[in-house]
Amino acid sequence: MIPAKIMSLHSLASRFRLTLRLLRLKAQPVVALLRRIRADELDVVAAWLAYTTLLSLVPLVALVLVIANYVPGFAEVHSAFDQLLVKYLLPEKAGNVIANYTLTFSANATRFTLLGISFLLVVVWAMFWAIEQAFNRIWRLAPDRRFIHRLAHYLLLLLIVPVVLGMGFAGVMWAVSLSLGFFTELKIIRKFMSGAVAMSTLIAFLAWLNYVLPNCRVQIGHALIGGIFGAGGIALLQWGFGVYVQQFSSYAAVYGAFSILPVFLLWLYLCWLMVLLGCVVTAELSGSSGRRLPIGYGGF
């Protein structure tokens, strides 16, 4: 009896050790990802990008509006893009206020002289450069891209991407509205389709960033997975912000009319954190490529 019990305990211990070994193997990618996040100091980089975005938001929108005046039929695209931002990307309740202020300031900025527009270009260039540096820092790549390539990517990001995203969102929503009135009658399905289109648009945009900005070759599948991670995180943030704004109304009572600014800055910080997390996922999936730099490389 005793040897049988000893054998049973030995078998149980062996199974336990095997289970621990399998769990350790399964957890290795997660542990590596957490170590990468800590080593790359994503919180610091996200704070830097949030501050840069806050300073560059009005010049960026102003330049897009100036360019959009020369795009035929941009009124419908602008309306769809505004709906995409306010309803699905910006924090709940604060989104309308932020969008109105930004569009008002941007409309004033479009009346600048040539010198003023040059200043807007410099500010927007600095923001795009900061984003590119952040992505290459995560990839630990040398930021030695040629000026002409960098200019082409920045112009694509400034000129084409907003129009394409707005046209895509408007086109899909128009197709949904013409579906024999079915989606119009069932508001739940219509709301679901609108959210799905917005999420797909955001995933495509983040995947494009993960594919274009790193100074090396990136597989489209890896960039897409990173875009899914980033977009999913932003969707969770929007839901969490809605709960936060409803539960903590005293925050607005303390800050008053200025409560929009810290809320928006926090929103930008968390959104950039999710975008950078998607970039880390893409870099981890892609493995070693390009001319790597040591951990802790600043690049700023």
PDB file of C-alpha atoms in Angstrom:
ATOM      1  CA  MET A   1       0.000   0.000   0.000  1.00  0.00           C
ATOM      2  CA  ILE A   2       2.709   2.457   0.954  1.00  0.00           C
ATOM      3  CA  PRO A   3       4.744   2.036  -2.264  1.00  0.00           C
ATOM      4  CA  ALA A   4       1.515   2.504  -4.263  1.00  0.00           C
ATOM      5  CA  LYS A   5       0.798   5.748  -2.403  1.00  0.00           C
ATOM      6  CA  ILE A   6       4.364   6.905  -2.970  1.00  0.00           C
ATOM      7  CA  MET A   7       4.048   6.173  -6.690  1.00  0.00           C
ATOM      8  CA  SER A   8       0.739   8.044  -6.782  1.00  0.00           C
ATOM      9  CA  LEU A   9       2.254  11.081  -5.060  1.00  0.00           C
ATOM     10  CA  HIS A  10       5.255  10.945  -7.382  1.00  0.00           C
ATOM     11  CA  SER A  11       2.955  10.832 -10.422  1.00  0.00           C
ATOM     12  CA  LEU A  12       0.927  13.750  -9.063  1.00  0.00           C
ATOM     13  CA  ALA A  13       4.099  15.773  -8.468  1.00  0.00           C
ATOM     14  CA  SER A  14       5.301  15.023 -11.998  1.00  0.00           C
ATOM     15  CA  ARG A  15       2.000  16.194 -13.471  1.00  0.00           C
ATOM     16  CA  PHE A  16       2.148  19.330 -11.341  1.00  0.00           C
ATOM     17  CA  ARG A  17       5.678  20.125 -12.547  1.00  0.00           C
ATOM     18  CA  LEU A  18       4.619  19.481 -16.141  1.00  0.00           C
ATOM     19  CA  THR A  19       1.631  21.812 -15.727  1.00  0.00           C
ATOM     20  CA  LEU A  20       3.858  24.547 -14.294  1.00  0.00           C
ATOM     21  CA  ARG A  21       6.276  24.112 -17.177  1.00  0.00           C
ATOM     22  CA  LEU A  22       3.467  24.415 -19.734  1.00  0.00           C
ATOM     23  CA  LEU A  23       2.074  27.496 -17.985  1.00  0.00           C
ATOM     24  CA  ARG A  24       5.552  29.027 -17.960  1.00  0.00           C
ATOM     25  CA  LEU A  25       5.900  28.408 -21.682  1.00  0.00           C
ATOM     26  CA  LYS A  26       2.464  29.876 -22.361  1.00  0.00           C
ATOM     27  CA  ALA A  27       3.226  32.936 -20.220  1.00  0.00           C
ATOM     28  CA  GLN A  28       6.576  33.664 -21.854  1.00  0.00           C
ATOM     29  CA  PRO A  29       5.136  35.918 -24.603  1.00  0.00           C
ATOM     30  CA  VAL A  30       3.138  37.895 -22.028  1.00  0.00           C
ATOM     31  CA  VAL A  31       6.168  38.252 -19.752  1.00  0.00           C
ATOM     32  CA  ALA A  32       8.317  39.344 -22.696  1.00  0.00           C
ATOM     33  CA  LEU A  33       5.676  41.897 -23.668  1.00  0.00           C
ATOM     34  CA  LEU A  34       5.527  43.319 -20.133  1.00  0.00           C
ATOM     35  CA  ARG A  35       9.318  43.543 -19.984  1.00  0.00           C
ATOM     36  CA  ARG A  36       9.331  45.305 -23.339  1.00  0.00           C
ATOM     37  CA  ILE A  37       6.737  47.822 -22.131  1.00  0.00           C
ATOM     38  CA  ARG A  38       8.810  48.565 -19.042  1.00  0.00           C
ATOM     39  CA  ALA A  39      12.095  48.795 -20.945  1.00  0.00           C
ATOM     40  CA  ASP A  40      10.664  51.118 -23.595  1.00  0.00           C
ATOM     41  CA  GLU A  41       9.094  53.432 -20.959  1.00  0.00           C
ATOM     42  CA  LEU A  42       5.779  53.644 -22.787  1.00  0.00           C
ATOM     43  CA  ASP A  43       4.281  55.853 -20.078  1.00  0.00           C
ATOM     44  CA  VAL A  44       6.939  58.531 -20.641  1.00  0.00           C
ATOM     45  CA  VAL A  45       6.665  58.335 -24.436  1.00  0.00           C
ATOM     46  CA  ALA A  46       2.847  58.477 -24.285  1.00  0.00           C
ATOM     47  CA  ALA A  47       2.989  61.578 -22.063  1.00  0.00           C
ATOM     48  CA  TRP A  48       5.374  63.252 -24.500  1.00  0.00           C
ATOM     49  CA  LEU A  49       3.132  62.443 -27.489  1.00  0.00           C
ATOM     50  CA  ALA A  50       0.006  63.601 -25.632  1.00  0.00           C
ATOM     51  CA  TYR A  51       1.597  66.983 -24.912  1.00  0.00           C
ATOM     52  CA  THR A  52       2.832  67.273 -28.504  1.00  0.00           C
ATOM     53  CA  THR A  53      -0.610  66.368 -29.866  1.00  0.00           C
ATOM     54  CA  LEU A  54      -2.304  68.934 -27.632  1.00  0.00           C
ATOM     55  CA  LEU A  55      -0.045  71.679 -29.007  1.00  0.00           C
ATOM     56  CA  SER A  56      -0.360  70.500 -32.617  1.00  0.00           C
ATOM     57  CA  LEU A  57      -4.067  69.638 -32.769  1.00  0.00           C
ATOM     58  CA  VAL A  58      -5.361  73.028 -33.921  1.00  0.00           C
ATOM     59  CA  PRO A  59      -2.611  73.541 -36.560  1.00  0.00           C
ATOM     60  CA  LEU A  60      -3.201  70.013 -37.844  1.00  0.00           C
ATOM     61  CA  VAL A  61      -6.962  70.476 -38.219  1.00  0.00           C
ATOM     62  CA  ALA A  62      -6.406  73.928 -39.738  1.00  0.00           C
ATOM     63  CA  LEU A  63      -4.118  72.524 -42.429  1.00  0.00           C
ATOM     64  CA  VAL A  64      -6.571  69.712 -43.158  1.00  0.00           C
ATOM     65  CA  LEU A  65      -9.374  72.279 -43.559  1.00  0.00           C
ATOM     66  CA  VAL A  66      -7.252  74.453 -45.847  1.00  0.00           C
ATOM     67  CA  ILE A  67      -6.433  71.471 -48.045  1.00  0.00           C
ATOM     68  CA  ALA A  68     -10.009  70.172 -47.874  1.00  0.00           C
ATOM     69  CA  ASN A  69     -11.337  73.332 -49.491  1.00  0.00           C
ATOM     70  CA  TYR A  70      -9.803  72.105 -52.750  1.00  0.00           C
ATOM     71  CA  VAL A  71     -11.346  68.627 -52.509  1.00  0.00           C
ATOM     72  CA  PRO A  72     -14.694  68.323 -54.372  1.00  0.00           C
ATOM     73  CA  GLY A  73     -17.588  67.176 -52.229  1.00  0.00           C
ATOM     74  CA  PHE A  74     -15.605  67.411 -49.009  1.00  0.00           C
ATOM     75  CA  ALA A  75     -18.649  68.700 -47.069  1.00  0.00           C
ATOM     76  CA  GLU A  76     -20.135  65.208 -46.862  1.00  0.00           C
ATOM     77  CA  VAL A  77     -16.746  63.679 -46.054  1.00  0.00           C
ATOM     78  CA  HIS A  78     -16.126  66.299 -43.369  1.00  0.00           C
ATOM     79  CA  SER A  79     -19.501  65.534 -41.782  1.00  0.00           C
ATOM     80  CA  ALA A  80     -18.777  61.799 -41.698  1.00  0.00           C
ATOM     81  CA  PHE A  81     -15.257  62.336 -40.354  1.00  0.00           C
ATOM     82  CA  ASP A  82     -16.599  64.668 -37.665  1.00  0.00           C
ATOM     83  CA  GLN A  83     -19.138  61.997 -36.671  1.00  0.00           C
ATOM     84  CA  LEU A  84     -16.367  59.395 -36.554  1.00  0.00           C
ATOM     85  CA  LEU A  85     -14.269  61.543 -34.209  1.00  0.00           C
ATOM     86  CA  VAL A  86     -16.970  62.845 -31.884  1.00  0.00           C
ATOM     87  CA  LYS A  87     -19.084  59.723 -31.540  1.00  0.00           C
ATOM     88  CA  TYR A  88     -16.507  56.947 -31.592  1.00  0.00           C
ATOM     89  CA  LEU A  89     -13.024  58.331 -30.841  1.00  0.00           C
ATOM     90  CA  LEU A  90     -13.329  61.261 -28.436  1.00  0.00           C
ATOM     91  CA  PRO A  91     -14.385  60.826 -24.793  1.00  0.00           C
ATOM     92  CA  GLU A  92     -18.105  60.836 -24.091  1.00  0.00           C
ATOM     93  CA  LYS A  93     -19.777  64.231 -23.413  1.00  0.00           C
ATOM     94  CA  ALA A  94     -16.484  66.090 -23.714  1.00  0.00           C
ATOM     95  CA  GLY A  95     -16.185  65.119 -27.383  1.00  0.00           C
ATOM     96  CA  ASN A  96     -18.624  67.725 -28.710  1.00  0.00           C
ATOM     97  CA  VAL A  97     -17.027  70.523 -26.701  1.00  0.00           C
ATOM     98  CA  ILE A  98     -13.518  69.541 -27.788  1.00  0.00           C
ATOM     99  CA  ALA A  99     -14.536  69.223 -31.445  1.00  0.00           C
ATOM    100  CA  ASN A 100     -16.337  72.592 -31.441  1.00  0.00           C
ATOM    101  CA  TYR A 101     -13.411  74.441 -29.858  1.00  0.00           C
ATOM    102  CA  THR A 102     -10.911  72.782 -32.185  1.00  0.00           C
ATOM    103  CA  LEU A 103     -12.915  73.553 -35.327  1.00  0.00           C
ATOM    104  CA  THR A 104     -13.485  77.163 -34.214  1.00  0.00           C
ATOM    105  CA  PHE A 105      -9.804  77.787 -33.552  1.00  0.00           C
ATOM    106  CA  SER A 106      -8.846  75.978 -36.741  1.00  0.00           C
ATOM    107  CA  ALA A 107     -11.243  78.089 -38.809  1.00  0.00           C
ATOM    108  CA  ASN A 108      -9.532  81.197 -37.447  1.00  0.00           C
ATOM    109  CA  ALA A 109      -6.135  79.714 -38.224  1.00  0.00           C
ATOM    110  CA  THR A 110      -7.080  79.160 -41.879  1.00  0.00           C
ATOM    111  CA  ARG A 111      -7.065  82.960 -42.338  1.00  0.00           C
ATOM    112  CA  PHE A 112      -3.355  83.146 -41.556  1.00  0.00           C
ATOM    113  CA  THR A 113      -0.837  84.703 -43.918  1.00  0.00           C
ATOM    114  CA  LEU A 114       1.858  82.701 -45.664  1.00  0.00           C
ATOM    115  CA  LEU A 115       4.118  83.163 -42.647  1.00  0.00           C
ATOM    116  CA  GLY A 116       1.379  81.875 -40.331  1.00  0.00           C
ATOM    117  CA  ILE A 117       0.739  78.843 -42.522  1.00  0.00           C
ATOM    118  CA  SER A 118       4.483  78.138 -42.514  1.00  0.00           C
ATOM    119  CA  PHE A 119       4.374  78.148 -38.723  1.00  0.00           C
ATOM    120  CA  LEU A 120       1.485  75.664 -38.804  1.00  0.00           C
ATOM    121  CA  LEU A 121       3.495  73.423 -41.114  1.00  0.00           C
ATOM    122  CA  VAL A 122       6.468  73.482 -38.746  1.00  0.00           C
ATOM    123  CA  VAL A 123       4.278  72.554 -35.760  1.00  0.00           C
ATOM    124  CA  VAL A 124       2.565  69.709 -37.628  1.00  0.00           C
ATOM    125  CA  TRP A 125       5.920  68.468 -38.942  1.00  0.00           C
ATOM    126  CA  ALA A 126       7.230  68.393 -35.364  1.00  0.00           C
ATOM    127  CA  MET A 127       4.251  66.284 -34.278  1.00  0.00           C
ATOM    128  CA  PHE A 128       4.681  63.773 -37.111  1.00  0.00           C
ATOM    129  CA  TRP A 129       8.416  63.616 -36.404  1.00  0.00           C
ATOM    130  CA  ALA A 130       7.705  62.920 -32.726  1.00  0.00           C
ATOM    131  CA  ILE A 131       5.344  60.061 -33.629  1.00  0.00           C
ATOM    132  CA  GLU A 132       7.891  58.548 -36.007  1.00  0.00           C
ATOM    133  CA  GLN A 133      10.644  58.825 -33.391  1.00  0.00           C
ATOM    134  CA  ALA A 134       8.433  57.114 -30.811  1.00  0.00           C
ATOM    135  CA  PHE A 135       7.687  54.184 -33.125  1.00  0.00           C
ATOM    136  CA  ASN A 136      11.338  53.736 -34.087  1.00  0.00           C
ATOM    137  CA  ARG A 137      12.324  53.963 -30.428  1.00  0.00           C
ATOM    138  CA  ILE A 138      10.034  51.028 -29.646  1.00  0.00           C
ATOM    139  CA  TRP A 139      11.484  49.103 -32.580  1.00  0.00           C
ATOM    140  CA  ARG A 140      14.988  50.199 -31.479  1.00  0.00           C
ATOM    141  CA  LEU A 141      15.759  51.369 -34.980  1.00  0.00           C
ATOM    142  CA  ALA A 142      18.040  54.178 -36.095  1.00  0.00           C
ATOM    143  CA  PRO A 143      15.941  57.130 -37.352  1.00  0.00           C
ATOM    144  CA  ASP A 144      17.981  57.500 -40.559  1.00  0.00           C
ATOM    145  CA  ARG A 145      15.134  57.665 -43.072  1.00  0.00           C
ATOM    146  CA  ARG A 146      15.778  59.960 -46.005  1.00  0.00           C
ATOM    147  CA  PHE A 147      14.147  63.365 -45.976  1.00  0.00           C
ATOM    148  CA  ILE A 148      12.195  62.714 -49.169  1.00  0.00           C
ATOM    149  CA  HIS A 149      10.749  59.477 -47.766  1.00  0.00           C
ATOM    150  CA  ARG A 150       9.837  61.176 -44.511  1.00  0.00           C
ATOM    151  CA  LEU A 151       8.201  64.041 -46.419  1.00  0.00           C
ATOM    152  CA  ALA A 152       6.179  61.588 -48.533  1.00  0.00           C
ATOM    153  CA  HIS A 153       4.891  59.762 -45.454  1.00  0.00           C
ATOM    154  CA  TYR A 154       3.992  62.997 -43.675  1.00  0.00           C
ATOM    155  CA  LEU A 155       2.155  64.362 -46.710  1.00  0.00           C
ATOM    156  CA  LEU A 156       0.288  61.080 -47.062  1.00  0.00           C
ATOM    157  CA  LEU A 157      -0.694  61.258 -43.411  1.00  0.00           C
ATOM    158  CA  LEU A 158      -1.757  64.900 -43.722  1.00  0.00           C
ATOM    159  CA  LEU A 159      -3.428  64.991 -47.138  1.00  0.00           C
ATOM    160  CA  ILE A 160      -4.807  61.582 -48.000  1.00  0.00           C
ATOM    161  CA  VAL A 161      -5.527  59.679 -44.800  1.00  0.00           C
ATOM    162  CA  PRO A 162      -8.239  62.035 -43.375  1.00  0.00           C
ATOM    163  CA  VAL A 163     -10.014  62.175 -46.738  1.00  0.00           C
ATOM    164  CA  VAL A 164      -9.822  58.402 -47.283  1.00  0.00           C
ATOM    165  CA  LEU A 165     -11.042  57.642 -43.759  1.00  0.00           C
ATOM    166  CA  GLY A 166     -13.898  60.123 -44.073  1.00  0.00           C
ATOM    167  CA  MET A 167     -14.898  58.863 -47.528  1.00  0.00           C
ATOM    168  CA  GLY A 168     -14.749  55.244 -46.385  1.00  0.00           C
ATOM    169  CA  PHE A 169     -16.856  55.908 -43.316  1.00  0.00           C
ATOM    170  CA  ALA A 170     -19.365  58.006 -45.280  1.00  0.00           C
ATOM    171  CA  GLY A 171     -19.602  55.436 -48.088  1.00  0.00           C
ATOM    172  CA  VAL A 172     -20.245  52.480 -45.809  1.00  0.00           C
ATOM    173  CA  MET A 173     -22.799  54.400 -43.759  1.00  0.00           C
ATOM    174  CA  TRP A 174     -24.541  55.478 -46.981  1.00  0.00           C
ATOM    175  CA  ALA A 175     -24.673  51.840 -48.136  1.00  0.00           C
ATOM    176  CA  VAL A 176     -26.090  50.791 -44.780  1.00  0.00           C
ATOM    177  CA  SER A 177     -28.780  53.479 -44.926  1.00  0.00           C
ATOM    178  CA  LEU A 178     -29.865  52.265 -48.383  1.00  0.00           C
ATOM    179  CA  SER A 179     -30.320  48.642 -47.313  1.00  0.00           C
ATOM    180  CA  LEU A 180     -34.067  48.627 -48.031  1.00  0.00           C
ATOM    181  CA  GLY A 181     -34.765  50.487 -44.786  1.00  0.00           C
ATOM    182  CA  PHE A 182     -33.869  47.427 -42.742  1.00  0.00           C
ATOM    183  CA  PHE A 183     -31.132  49.070 -40.700  1.00  0.00           C
ATOM    184  CA  THR A 184     -33.195  52.239 -40.341  1.00  0.00           C
ATOM    185  CA  GLU A 185     -36.016  50.339 -38.684  1.00  0.00           C
ATOM    186  CA  LEU A 186     -33.767  48.296 -36.396  1.00  0.00           C
ATOM    187  CA  LYS A 187     -31.805  50.963 -34.527  1.00  0.00           C
ATOM    188  CA  ILE A 188     -29.824  48.410 -32.522  1.00  0.00           C
ATOM    189  CA  ILE A 189     -28.440  46.815 -35.678  1.00  0.00           C
ATOM    190  CA  ARG A 190     -27.779  50.235 -37.197  1.00  0.00           C
ATOM    191  CA  LYS A 191     -25.867  51.310 -34.087  1.00  0.00           C
ATOM    192  CA  PHE A 192     -23.881  48.079 -34.171  1.00  0.00           C
ATOM    193  CA  MET A 193     -23.021  48.568 -37.843  1.00  0.00           C
ATOM    194  CA  SER A 194     -21.942  52.163 -37.212  1.00  0.00           C
ATOM    195  CA  GLY A 195     -19.674  51.067 -34.381  1.00  0.00           C
ATOM    196  CA  ALA A 196     -18.254  48.219 -36.472  1.00  0.00           C
ATOM    197  CA  VAL A 197     -17.459  50.584 -39.342  1.00  0.00           C
ATOM    198  CA  ALA A 198     -15.800  53.055 -36.975  1.00  0.00           C
ATOM    199  CA  MET A 199     -13.769  50.299 -35.318  1.00  0.00           C
ATOM    200  CA  SER A 200     -12.681  48.895 -38.693  1.00  0.00           C
ATOM    201  CA  THR A 201     -11.621  52.376 -39.800  1.00  0.00           C
ATOM    202  CA  LEU A 202      -9.569  52.879 -36.637  1.00  0.00           C
ATOM    203  CA  ILE A 203      -7.947  49.435 -36.963  1.00  0.00           C
ATOM    204  CA  ALA A 204      -6.999  50.171 -40.572  1.00  0.00           C
ATOM    205  CA  PHE A 205      -5.471  53.531 -39.616  1.00  0.00           C
ATOM    206  CA  LEU A 206      -3.424  52.135 -36.714  1.00  0.00           C
ATOM    207  CA  ALA A 207      -2.310  49.178 -38.825  1.00  0.00           C
ATOM    208  CA  TRP A 208      -1.150  51.628 -41.479  1.00  0.00           C
ATOM    209  CA  LEU A 209       0.875  53.526 -38.850  1.00  0.00           C
ATOM    210  CA  ASN A 210       2.454  50.275 -37.645  1.00  0.00           C
ATOM    211  CA  TYR A 211       3.298  49.362 -41.227  1.00  0.00           C
ATOM    212  CA  VAL A 212       4.673  52.698 -42.460  1.00  0.00           C
ATOM    213  CA  LEU A 213       6.387  54.464 -39.556  1.00  0.00           C
ATOM    214  CA  PRO A 214       9.019  51.885 -38.466  1.00  0.00           C
ATOM    215  CA  ASN A 215      12.219  52.292 -40.470  1.00  0.00           C
ATOM    216  CA  CYS A 216      12.220  48.631 -41.559  1.00  0.00           C
ATOM    217  CA  ARG A 217      10.054  46.102 -43.347  1.00  0.00           C
ATOM    218  CA  VAL A 218       6.924  45.133 -41.413  1.00  0.00           C
ATOM    219  CA  GLN A 219       4.600  42.279 -42.308  1.00  0.00           C
ATOM    220  CA  ILE A 220       1.053  43.428 -42.965  1.00  0.00           C
ATOM    221  CA  GLY A 221      -0.377  40.731 -40.690  1.00  0.00           C
ATOM    222  CA  HIS A 222       1.768  41.858 -37.756  1.00  0.00           C
ATOM    223  CA  ALA A 223       0.814  45.494 -38.341  1.00  0.00           C
ATOM    224  CA  LEU A 224      -2.854  44.499 -38.462  1.00  0.00           C
ATOM    225  CA  ILE A 225      -2.622  42.624 -35.146  1.00  0.00           C
ATOM    226  CA  GLY A 226      -0.998  45.676 -33.570  1.00  0.00           C
ATOM    227  CA  GLY A 227      -3.785  47.848 -34.971  1.00  0.00           C
ATOM    228  CA  ILE A 228      -6.396  45.533 -33.460  1.00  0.00           C
ATOM    229  CA  PHE A 229      -4.712  45.752 -30.055  1.00  0.00           C
ATOM    230  CA  GLY A 230      -4.545  49.549 -30.211  1.00  0.00           C
ATOM    231  CA  ALA A 231      -8.109  50.019 -31.463  1.00  0.00           C
ATOM    232  CA  GLY A 232      -9.483  47.577 -28.889  1.00  0.00           C
ATOM    233  CA  GLY A 233      -7.713  49.468 -26.120  1.00  0.00           C
ATOM    234  CA  ILE A 234      -9.132  52.794 -27.320  1.00  0.00           C
ATOM    235  CA  ALA A 235     -12.643  51.285 -27.434  1.00  0.00           C
ATOM    236  CA  LEU A 236     -12.278  50.130 -23.818  1.00  0.00           C
ATOM    237  CA  LEU A 237     -11.002  53.581 -22.876  1.00  0.00           C
ATOM    238  CA  GLN A 238     -14.051  55.256 -24.379  1.00  0.00           C
ATOM    239  CA  TRP A 239     -16.358  53.015 -22.375  1.00  0.00           C
ATOM    240  CA  GLY A 240     -14.316  53.584 -19.212  1.00  0.00           C
ATOM    241  CA  PHE A 241     -14.335  57.342 -19.695  1.00  0.00           C
ATOM    242  CA  GLY A 242     -18.113  57.293 -20.044  1.00  0.00           C
ATOM    243  CA  VAL A 243     -18.405  55.531 -16.689  1.00  0.00           C
ATOM    244  CA  TYR A 244     -15.841  57.866 -15.117  1.00  0.00           C
ATOM    245  CA  VAL A 245     -17.589  61.057 -16.262  1.00  0.00           C
ATOM    246  CA  GLN A 246     -20.943  59.804 -14.961  1.00  0.00           C
ATOM    247  CA  GLN A 247     -19.651  58.630 -11.572  1.00  0.00           C
ATOM    248  CA  PHE A 248     -17.219  61.431 -10.743  1.00  0.00           C
ATOM    249  CA  SER A 249     -19.166  64.603 -11.399  1.00  0.00           C
ATOM    250  CA  SER A 250     -17.301  66.333  -8.546  1.00  0.00           C
ATOM    251  CA  TYR A 251     -14.300  66.555 -10.870  1.00  0.00           C
ATOM    252  CA  ALA A 252     -16.187  69.047 -13.040  1.00  0.00           C
ATOM    253  CA  ALA A 253     -17.369  70.901  -9.938  1.00  0.00           C
ATOM    254  CA  VAL A 254     -13.764  71.497  -8.854  1.00  0.00           C
ATOM    255  CA  TYR A 255     -12.345  72.532 -12.234  1.00  0.00           C
ATOM    256  CA  GLY A 256     -15.484  74.140 -13.651  1.00  0.00           C
ATOM    257  CA  ALA A 257     -15.219  75.064 -17.318  1.00  0.00           C
ATOM    258  CA  PHE A 258     -11.546  74.061 -17.324  1.00  0.00           C
ATOM    259  CA  SER A 259     -12.397  70.424 -16.561  1.00  0.00           C
ATOM    260  CA  ILE A 260     -12.429  69.678 -20.306  1.00  0.00           C
ATOM    261  CA  LEU A 261      -8.687  70.353 -20.627  1.00  0.00           C
ATOM    262  CA  PRO A 262      -7.332  67.869 -18.041  1.00  0.00           C
ATOM    263  CA  VAL A 263      -9.889  65.256 -19.134  1.00  0.00           C
ATOM    264  CA  PHE A 264      -8.850  65.666 -22.761  1.00  0.00           C
ATOM    265  CA  LEU A 265      -5.145  65.591 -21.887  1.00  0.00           C
ATOM    266  CA  LEU A 266      -5.653  62.390 -19.886  1.00  0.00           C
ATOM    267  CA  TRP A 267      -7.621  60.961 -22.793  1.00  0.00           C
ATOM    268  CA  LEU A 268      -4.789  61.754 -25.214  1.00  0.00           C
ATOM    269  CA  TYR A 269      -2.260  60.168 -22.865  1.00  0.00           C
ATOM    270  CA  LEU A 270      -4.228  56.932 -22.505  1.00  0.00           C
ATOM    271  CA  CYS A 271      -4.980  56.752 -26.237  1.00  0.00           C
ATOM    272  CA  TRP A 272      -1.307  57.115 -27.094  1.00  0.00           C
ATOM    273  CA  LEU A 273      -0.533  54.458 -24.515  1.00  0.00           C
ATOM    274  CA  MET A 274      -2.858  52.063 -26.366  1.00  0.00           C
ATOM    275  CA  VAL A 275      -1.401  53.001 -29.765  1.00  0.00           C
ATOM    276  CA  LEU A 276       2.140  52.427 -28.497  1.00  0.00           C
ATOM    277  CA  LEU A 277       1.053  49.118 -26.977  1.00  0.00           C
ATOM    278  CA  GLY A 278      -0.096  48.048 -30.428  1.00  0.00           C
ATOM    279  CA  CYS A 279       3.297  49.122 -31.774  1.00  0.00           C
ATOM    280  CA  VAL A 280       5.043  46.987 -29.120  1.00  0.00           C
ATOM    281  CA  VAL A 281       2.890  43.994 -30.091  1.00  0.00           C
ATOM    282  CA  THR A 282       3.813  44.495 -33.751  1.00  0.00           C
ATOM    283  CA  ALA A 283       7.514  44.760 -32.899  1.00  0.00           C
ATOM    284  CA  GLU A 284       7.400  41.622 -30.734  1.00  0.00           C
ATOM    285  CA  LEU A 285       5.650  39.643 -33.467  1.00  0.00           C
ATOM    286  CA  SER A 286       8.104  40.832 -36.101  1.00  0.00           C
ATOM    287  CA  GLY A 287      11.191  39.904 -34.099  1.00  0.00           C
ATOM    288  CA  SER A 288      14.605  41.242 -35.082  1.00  0.00           C
ATOM    289  CA  SER A 289      14.812  43.293 -38.235  1.00  0.00           C
ATOM    290  CA  GLY A 290      16.616  46.381 -39.369  1.00  0.00           C
ATOM    291  CA  ARG A 291      19.568  48.052 -37.624  1.00  0.00           C
ATOM    292  CA  ARG A 292      18.735  47.588 -33.944  1.00  0.00           C
ATOM    293  CA  LEU A 293      19.787  49.913 -31.152  1.00  0.00           C
ATOM    294  CA  PRO A 294      20.307  49.008 -27.492  1.00  0.00           C
ATOM    295  CA  ILE A 295      17.497  49.070 -24.941  1.00  0.00           C
ATOM    296  CA  GLY A 296      16.995  52.509 -23.478  1.00  0.00           C
ATOM    297  CA  TYR A 297      17.852  54.354 -26.689  1.00  0.00           C
ATOM    298  CA  GLY A 298      16.136  57.717 -26.456  1.00  0.00           C
ATOM    299  CA  GLY A 299      15.888  58.850 -30.039  1.00  0.00           C
ATOM    300  CA  PHE A 300      14.205  62.124 -29.071  1.00  0.00           C
TER     301      PHE A 300
END
